[in-house]
Coordinates of N, CA and C and ligand atoms in Angstrom, one line a residue:
M1 N 11.3 -3.3 -16.7 CA 11.0 -4.1 -15.6 C 10.3 -2.8 -14.7
V2 N 8.9 -3.2 -14.2 CA 8.4 -2.1 -13.6 C 8.5 -2.6 -12.4
E3 N 8.4 -1.3 -11.4 CA 8.5 -1.3 -9.8 C 7.3 -1.1 -9.2
V4 N 6.6 -2.0 -8.6 CA 5.7 -2.1 -7.5 C 5.8 -1.7 -6.0
L5 N 5.9 -0.4 -5.7 CA 6.1 -0.2 -4.1 C 5.0 -0.8 -3.1
I6 N 5.5 -1.4 -2.5 CA 4.6 -1.5 -1.1 C 5.0 -0.9 0.2
L7 N 4.1 0.0 0.6 CA 4.8 0.9 1.5 C 3.7 0.2 2.7
Y8 N 4.2 0.2 4.1 CA 3.5 -0.4 4.8 C 4.2 0.1 6.2
Y9 N 3.0 0.1 7.3 CA 3.4 0.1 8.8 C 3.0 -1.2 9.2
S10 N 3.8 -1.8 10.3 CA 3.7 -2.9 11.0 C 4.6 -3.1 12.4
R11 N 3.8 -3.0 13.1 CA 4.3 -3.2 14.7 C 4.5 -4.7 15.4
T12 N 3.3 -5.6 15.0 CA 3.5 -6.9 15.4 C 3.4 -7.7 14.5
G13 N 3.7 -7.4 13.3 CA 3.9 -8.2 12.0 C 2.8 -8.6 11.2
R14 N 1.9 -8.6 11.6 CA 0.5 -9.2 11.0 C 0.2 -8.3 9.5
T15 N 0.5 -7.2 9.4 CA 0.6 -6.1 8.2 C 1.6 -6.4 7.4
E16 N 2.9 -6.7 8.0 CA 3.8 -7.2 7.2 C 4.0 -8.6 6.5
A17 N 3.1 -9.4 7.3 CA 2.8 -10.5 6.5 C 1.9 -10.3 5.3
L18 N 0.9 -9.6 5.4 CA 0.0 -9.3 4.3 C 1.1 -8.5 3.2
A19 N 1.7 -7.6 3.5 CA 2.9 -7.0 2.5 C 3.5 -7.9 1.6
R20 N 4.1 -9.0 2.4 CA 4.7 -9.8 1.7 C 3.9 -10.8 0.8
A21 N 2.8 -11.1 1.3 CA 1.9 -11.7 0.4 C 1.6 -10.5 -0.7
V22 N 1.4 -9.6 -0.9 CA 1.4 -8.8 -1.8 C 2.7 -8.8 -2.7
A23 N 3.9 -8.8 -2.2 CA 5.2 -8.8 -3.2 C 5.1 -10.2 -4.0
E24 N 4.4 -11.4 -3.4 CA 4.5 -12.7 -3.8 C 3.7 -12.6 -5.0
G25 N 2.5 -11.8 -4.8 CA 1.6 -11.5 -6.1 C 2.3 -10.6 -7.1
V26 N 2.7 -9.7 -7.0 CA 3.7 -9.0 -8.0 C 4.8 -9.6 -8.7
G27 N 5.1 -10.8 -7.9 CA 6.5 -11.7 -8.6 C 5.6 -12.8 -9.4
R28 N 4.4 -12.9 -9.5 CA 3.7 -13.9 -10.1 C 3.5 -13.1 -11.7
V29 N 3.9 -11.5 -11.7 CA 3.5 -11.2 -13.0 C 4.9 -11.0 -13.7
E30 N 5.2 -11.5 -15.0 CA 6.6 -11.1 -15.4 C 6.7 -9.8 -16.1
G31 N 8.0 -9.1 -15.7 CA 8.3 -8.0 -16.1 C 7.8 -6.8 -15.0
A32 N 7.2 -7.3 -13.5 CA 7.3 -6.8 -12.5 C 8.2 -7.2 -11.5
R33 N 8.4 -6.4 -10.4 CA 9.0 -6.4 -9.0 C 8.8 -5.7 -8.3
A34 N 8.6 -6.2 -7.0 CA 8.4 -5.7 -5.7 C 9.6 -5.3 -5.3
R35 N 9.1 -3.9 -4.4 CA 9.8 -3.2 -3.5 C 9.2 -3.3 -2.1
L36 N 9.6 -3.6 -1.3 CA 8.8 -3.5 0.4 C 9.6 -2.4 1.3
V37 N 8.9 -1.8 1.7 CA 9.7 -0.7 2.1 C 9.0 -0.2 3.3
R38 N 9.4 -0.4 4.8 CA 8.4 0.0 5.8 C 8.5 1.5 5.9
V39 N 7.2 2.0 6.0 CA 6.9 3.5 5.8 C 8.3 4.5 6.4
D40 N 8.6 4.1 7.7 CA 9.5 5.1 8.3 C 10.8 5.0 7.7
Y41 N 10.8 4.1 6.9 CA 12.2 4.0 6.0 C 12.3 4.8 4.4
A42 N 10.7 5.5 4.3 CA 10.6 5.6 3.0 C 10.8 6.9 2.8
T43 N 10.9 7.3 1.5 CA 11.1 8.7 1.2 C 9.9 9.1 0.2
V44 N 9.6 10.4 0.2 CA 8.9 10.8 -0.8 C 9.0 10.2 -2.2
E45 N 10.4 10.6 -2.6 CA 11.0 10.1 -3.9 C 10.4 8.4 -4.2
D46 N 10.6 7.8 -3.1 CA 10.3 6.3 -3.5 C 8.8 6.4 -3.9
L47 N 7.8 6.8 -3.5 CA 6.5 7.3 -4.0 C 6.8 7.8 -5.6
V48 N 7.4 8.8 -5.7 CA 7.2 9.3 -7.0 C 7.8 8.4 -8.3
S49 N 9.0 7.6 -7.7 CA 9.7 6.9 -8.5 C 9.3 5.4 -9.1
C50 N 8.3 5.0 -8.3 CA 7.5 3.5 -8.4 C 6.6 3.9 -9.5
D51 N 6.3 2.6 -10.0 CA 5.3 2.5 -11.1 C 3.8 2.1 -10.4
A52 N 3.7 1.5 -9.3 CA 2.3 1.5 -8.8 C 2.7 1.3 -7.3
V53 N 1.6 1.4 -6.4 CA 2.1 1.5 -5.0 C 0.8 0.9 -4.2
A54 N 1.3 -0.2 -3.6 CA 0.2 -0.7 -2.5 C 0.6 0.3 -1.0
F55 N -0.4 0.6 -0.3 CA -0.1 1.2 0.6 C -1.0 -0.1 1.9
G56 N -0.1 -0.1 2.9 CA -0.6 -1.2 3.9 C -0.4 -0.7 5.9
S57 N -1.5 -0.7 6.3 CA -1.4 -0.2 7.9 C -2.2 -1.1 8.9
P58 N -1.5 -1.4 9.8 CA -2.7 -1.7 10.9 C -3.6 -0.7 10.9
N59 N -4.8 -1.1 11.7 CA -6.0 -0.2 12.0 C -5.9 0.4 13.5
Y60 N -5.4 1.6 13.5 CA -5.1 2.4 15.0 C -6.6 3.4 15.4
F61 N -7.5 2.8 16.0 CA -8.6 3.8 16.6 C -9.5 3.8 15.3
G62 N -9.3 3.2 14.3 CA -10.4 3.4 13.2 C -9.9 4.2 12.2
Y63 N -8.2 4.3 12.1 CA -7.6 4.9 11.0 C -6.7 4.5 10.9
M64 N -5.7 4.6 9.9 CA -4.4 4.3 9.4 C -3.3 4.6 10.7
A65 N -2.5 4.0 10.8 CA -1.4 4.3 11.7 C -0.9 5.8 11.3
G66 N -0.5 6.4 12.5 CA 0.0 7.5 12.4 C 1.5 8.1 12.0
L67 N 2.2 7.2 11.4 CA 3.3 7.2 10.5 C 3.1 7.3 9.3
L68 N 1.8 6.2 8.7 CA 1.7 6.6 7.4 C 0.8 7.6 7.3
K69 N 0.2 8.3 7.9 CA -0.5 9.6 7.8 C 0.7 10.6 7.5
H70 N 1.6 10.2 8.6 CA 2.8 11.5 8.3 C 3.3 11.3 7.0
F71 N 3.9 10.2 6.5 CA 4.3 10.1 5.3 C 3.3 10.7 4.4
F72 N 2.2 10.5 4.2 CA 1.1 11.2 3.2 C 1.2 12.6 3.5
D73 N 1.4 13.2 4.9 CA 1.5 14.7 4.9 C 2.6 15.0 3.9
L74 N 3.6 14.6 4.2 CA 5.0 14.9 3.7 C 5.1 15.1 2.4
A75 N 4.3 14.0 1.7 CA 4.0 13.8 0.0 C 3.0 14.5 -0.6
W76 N 2.4 15.1 0.1 CA 1.3 16.2 -0.1 C 2.5 17.0 -1.3
S77 N 3.3 17.3 -0.8 CA 4.2 18.3 -1.6 C 4.3 18.0 -3.3
V78 N 4.2 16.7 -3.6 CA 4.8 16.0 -4.6 C 3.2 15.3 -5.4
R79 N 2.1 16.1 -4.7 CA 1.0 15.1 -5.3 C 0.9 15.4 -6.9
G80 N 1.3 16.3 -7.5 CA 1.2 16.1 -9.1 C 2.0 15.4 -9.5
R81 N 3.3 14.9 -9.0 CA 4.0 13.9 -9.3 C 3.5 12.6 -9.4
V82 N 2.5 12.4 -8.7 CA 2.0 10.9 -8.6 C 0.6 10.6 -8.9
A83 N 0.0 12.0 -9.4 CA -1.4 11.8 -9.8 C -1.6 10.7 -11.1
G84 N -2.8 9.9 -10.8 CA -2.3 9.0 -12.2 C -2.0 7.3 -11.7
K85 N -1.3 7.4 -10.7 CA -0.7 6.2 -10.3 C -1.6 5.4 -10.0
P86 N -1.2 4.0 -10.6 CA -2.1 2.8 -9.7 C -1.8 2.5 -8.7
A87 N -2.8 2.4 -7.4 CA -2.6 2.3 -6.4 C -3.5 1.0 -5.4
A88 N -3.4 0.7 -4.4 CA -4.4 -0.1 -3.8 C -3.9 -0.5 -2.2
A89 N -5.1 -0.6 -1.5 CA -4.6 -0.8 0.0 C -4.9 -2.1 0.9
F90 N -4.5 -2.5 2.0 CA -4.9 -3.5 2.6 C -4.4 -2.9 4.0
T91 N -5.4 -3.5 5.0 CA -5.1 -3.0 6.4 C -5.2 -4.8 7.1
S92 N -4.9 -4.5 8.5 CA -4.8 -5.3 9.8 C -5.5 -4.8 10.8
G93 N -6.4 -5.4 11.4 CA -7.2 -5.0 12.7 C -7.6 -6.1 13.4
G94 N -7.7 -5.4 14.9 CA -8.3 -6.6 15.8 C -9.6 -7.0 15.4
G95 N -10.2 -6.1 14.6 CA -11.5 -6.5 14.6 C -11.9 -6.3 12.9
S96 N -12.8 -6.1 12.6 CA -13.1 -6.5 11.1 C -13.5 -4.9 10.3
S97 N -13.6 -3.9 11.2 CA -13.8 -2.8 10.6 C -12.9 -2.2 9.1
S98 N -13.5 -1.8 8.3 CA -12.9 -1.2 7.0 C -12.5 0.3 7.2
S99 N -12.6 1.0 8.5 CA -12.5 2.0 8.5 C -11.0 2.7 8.4
A100 N -9.9 1.9 8.8 CA -8.6 2.3 8.3 C -8.4 2.2 6.7
L101 N -9.2 1.3 6.1 CA -9.0 0.9 4.7 C -9.5 2.2 4.2
L102 N -10.5 2.6 4.4 CA -11.3 3.8 3.8 C -10.7 5.2 4.2
S103 N -9.5 5.3 5.4 CA -8.8 6.5 5.5 C -7.9 6.4 4.4
I104 N -7.3 5.2 4.1 CA -6.3 5.4 3.1 C -6.5 5.4 1.9
E105 N -7.8 5.0 1.6 CA -8.4 5.2 0.3 C -8.8 6.5 -0.2
R106 N -9.1 7.1 0.8 CA -9.7 8.6 0.6 C -8.4 9.4 0.4
V107 N -7.3 8.9 1.0 CA -6.1 9.9 0.7 C -5.5 9.6 -0.8
M108 N -5.7 8.2 -1.3 CA -5.2 7.8 -2.5 C -6.2 9.0 -3.3
E109 N -7.3 9.2 -3.2 CA -8.6 9.8 -3.8 C -7.9 11.4 -4.0
A110 N -7.6 11.7 -2.6 CA -7.0 13.2 -2.8 C -5.7 13.2 -3.6
F111 N -4.9 12.7 -3.6 CA -3.6 12.4 -4.4 C -4.0 12.0 -5.8
R112 N -5.4 11.9 -6.4 CA -5.7 11.4 -7.7 C -4.8 10.1 -8.4
M113 N -4.8 9.4 -7.2 CA -4.1 7.7 -7.6 C -5.6 7.2 -8.3
V114 N -5.1 6.2 -9.0 CA -6.2 5.4 -9.7 C -6.0 4.2 -8.8
K115 N -7.4 3.9 -8.0 CA -7.3 2.6 -7.3 C -7.9 1.6 -8.3
V116 N -6.9 0.3 -8.2 CA -6.9 -0.5 -9.4 C -7.6 -1.5 -8.9
C117 N -8.2 -1.7 -7.6 CA -8.9 -2.9 -7.1 C -9.5 -2.7 -5.4
D118 N -10.5 -3.5 -5.3 CA -10.7 -3.3 -3.7 C -9.3 -3.7 -3.0
G119 N -9.5 -3.2 -2.0 CA -8.6 -3.4 -0.7 C -9.2 -4.6 -0.2
V120 N -8.1 -5.1 1.1 CA -8.0 -6.0 1.7 C -8.1 -5.6 3.2
V121 N -9.3 -6.2 3.9 CA -9.4 -5.8 5.3 C -8.8 -7.3 6.0
S122 N -8.2 -7.3 6.7 CA -7.9 -8.5 7.4 C -7.9 -8.4 8.9
S123 N -8.6 -9.6 9.5 CA -8.9 -9.2 11.2 C -8.4 -10.5 11.6
G124 N -7.4 -9.9 12.7 CA -6.7 -10.8 13.5 C -5.5 -11.4 12.9
M125 N -5.0 -12.6 13.0 CA -4.0 -13.1 12.4 C -4.5 -13.3 10.9
P126 N -3.5 -13.1 9.9 CA -4.2 -13.0 8.7 C -4.5 -14.5 8.0
S127 N -5.6 -14.9 7.3 CA -5.8 -16.1 7.2 C -5.3 -16.4 5.9
E128 N -5.5 -17.5 5.3 CA -4.9 -17.9 4.1 C -5.6 -17.3 2.7
G129 N -6.9 -16.8 3.1 CA -7.8 -16.2 2.4 C -7.3 -14.7 2.3
D130 N -6.8 -14.3 3.3 CA -6.3 -12.7 3.2 C -5.3 -12.8 2.6
L131 N -4.1 -13.7 2.8 CA -3.2 -13.7 1.8 C -3.5 -14.0 0.3
E132 N -4.1 -14.6 0.0 CA -4.5 -14.8 -1.3 C -4.9 -13.5 -2.1
A133 N -6.0 -13.0 -1.0 CA -6.6 -11.7 -1.7 C -5.3 -10.6 -2.0
C134 N -4.4 -10.9 -1.0 CA -3.2 -9.7 -0.9 C -2.4 -10.1 -2.0
R135 N -2.2 -11.3 -2.6 CA -1.4 -11.9 -3.8 C -2.2 -11.3 -4.9
R136 N -3.5 -11.5 -5.1 CA -4.3 -11.0 -5.9 C -4.1 -9.5 -6.2
L137 N -4.4 -8.8 -5.2 CA -4.1 -7.3 -5.1 C -2.8 -6.8 -6.0
G138 N -1.3 -7.5 -5.3 CA -0.1 -7.3 -6.0 C -0.4 -7.8 -7.6
E139 N -0.9 -8.8 -7.9 CA -0.9 -8.9 -9.0 C -2.0 -8.0 -9.8
A140 N -2.7 -7.2 -9.3 CA -3.6 -6.4 -10.2 C -2.9 -5.0 -10.4
L141 N -1.9 -4.8 -9.3 CA -1.1 -3.5 -9.3 C -0.3 -3.8 -10.3
A142 N 0.6 -4.9 -10.3 CA 1.7 -5.3 -11.6 C 1.2 -4.9 -12.6
R143 N -0.2 -5.5 -13.2 CA -0.6 -5.6 -14.4 C -0.8 -4.2 -14.7
A144 N -1.8 -3.3 -13.7 CA -1.6 -2.0 -14.3 C -0.7 -1.3 -14.4
A145 N 0.4 -1.5 -13.7 CA 1.6 -0.8 -14.1 C 2.5 -1.0 -15.2
I146 N 2.4 -2.3 -15.7 CA 2.9 -2.6 -17.1 C 1.8 -1.8 -18.1
G147 N 0.5 -2.1 -17.8 CA -0.3 -1.3 -18.7 C -0.1 0.2 -18.8
G148 N 0.3 0.9 -17.7 CA 0.5 2.2 -17.6 C 1.8 2.4 -18.5
V149 N 2.7 1.8 -18.2 CA 3.8 2.1 -18.8 C 4.3 2.3 -20.3
S150 N 3.4 1.1 -20.7 CA 3.3 0.6 -22.0 C 2.5 1.8 -22.8
S151 N 1.3 2.3 -22.0 CA 0.4 3.3 -22.6 C 1.4 4.8 -22.9
R152 N 2.4 4.6 -21.8 CA 3.0 6.1 -22.0 C 4.2 6.0 -22.8
G153 N 4.5 4.6 -23.3 CA 5.6 4.6 -24.4 C 6.9 4.3 -24.1
Ligands
FMN201 C1 -2.8 2.2 19.6 C2 -3.5 0.8 18.9 C3 -5.0 0.9 18.2 C4 -5.6 -0.1 17.8 N1 -6.8 0.4 17.2 C5 -7.5 -0.7 16.8 C6 -8.9 -0.2 16.6 O1 -9.4 0.8 16.3 N2 -9.7 -1.3 15.7 C7 -9.3 -2.4 15.4 O2 -9.8 -3.4 15.0 N3 -8.1 -3.0 15.7 C8 -7.0 -1.7 16.6 N4 -6.1 -2.1 16.9 C9 -5.3 -3.9 16.9 C10 -4.2 -3.7 15.6 O3 -5.0 -3.0 14.4 C11 -4.1 -4.9 15.2 O4 -3.6 -5.8 16.3 C12 -3.4 -5.2 14.1 O5 -3.3 -6.8 13.7 C13 -1.9 -4.9 14.2 O6 -1.1 -5.4 13.1 P1 0.3 -5.5 12.9 O7 0.5 -6.5 13.6 O8 0.4 -5.1 11.4 O9 1.2 -4.2 14.0 C14 -5.4 -1.6 17.6 C15 -3.9 -1.6 18.1 C16 -3.2 -0.6 18.6 C17 -1.8 -1.0 19.1

């Protein structure tokens, strides 16, 4: 069974709703399970041990939330152990700017993670379309995790 970690921050619940939809998408794929962890309860070992990861954040001042950035700062010490990991990102904002998403995707690239699909930018209350896009993102991560594990043997 592969594990897809969904690492997110949310203060008023919108990003959390997107994170739960990502978990639903992971659950659509046989052989994969989702693990939802709010980033302030996560350790860098959670990132190292998962088979794929989704990062979710509200847009704060055109960037990811500080707690997620802090997590990335701590995780830099284990970058060699997360290189090649399948990853994707999703964000929630008051507006529709993709700046927070791009800030996360830049960090994914710095860690040499492999972006498996386009990220999701949700504006305001998550729409059914946003939730479905997050379910598909979860599915893509689960399939990439299964493919990665089987190619490693
Ligand atoms: C400190 C702060 C800064 C924010 N900055 C932005 C911003 O630059 N652009 C934007 O679209 N929304 C901004 N917002 C709005 C949030 O991104 C938005 O309400 C989001 O849906 C909240 O997600 P959550 O419910 O998961 O906490 C900001 C909110 C806060 C509290």
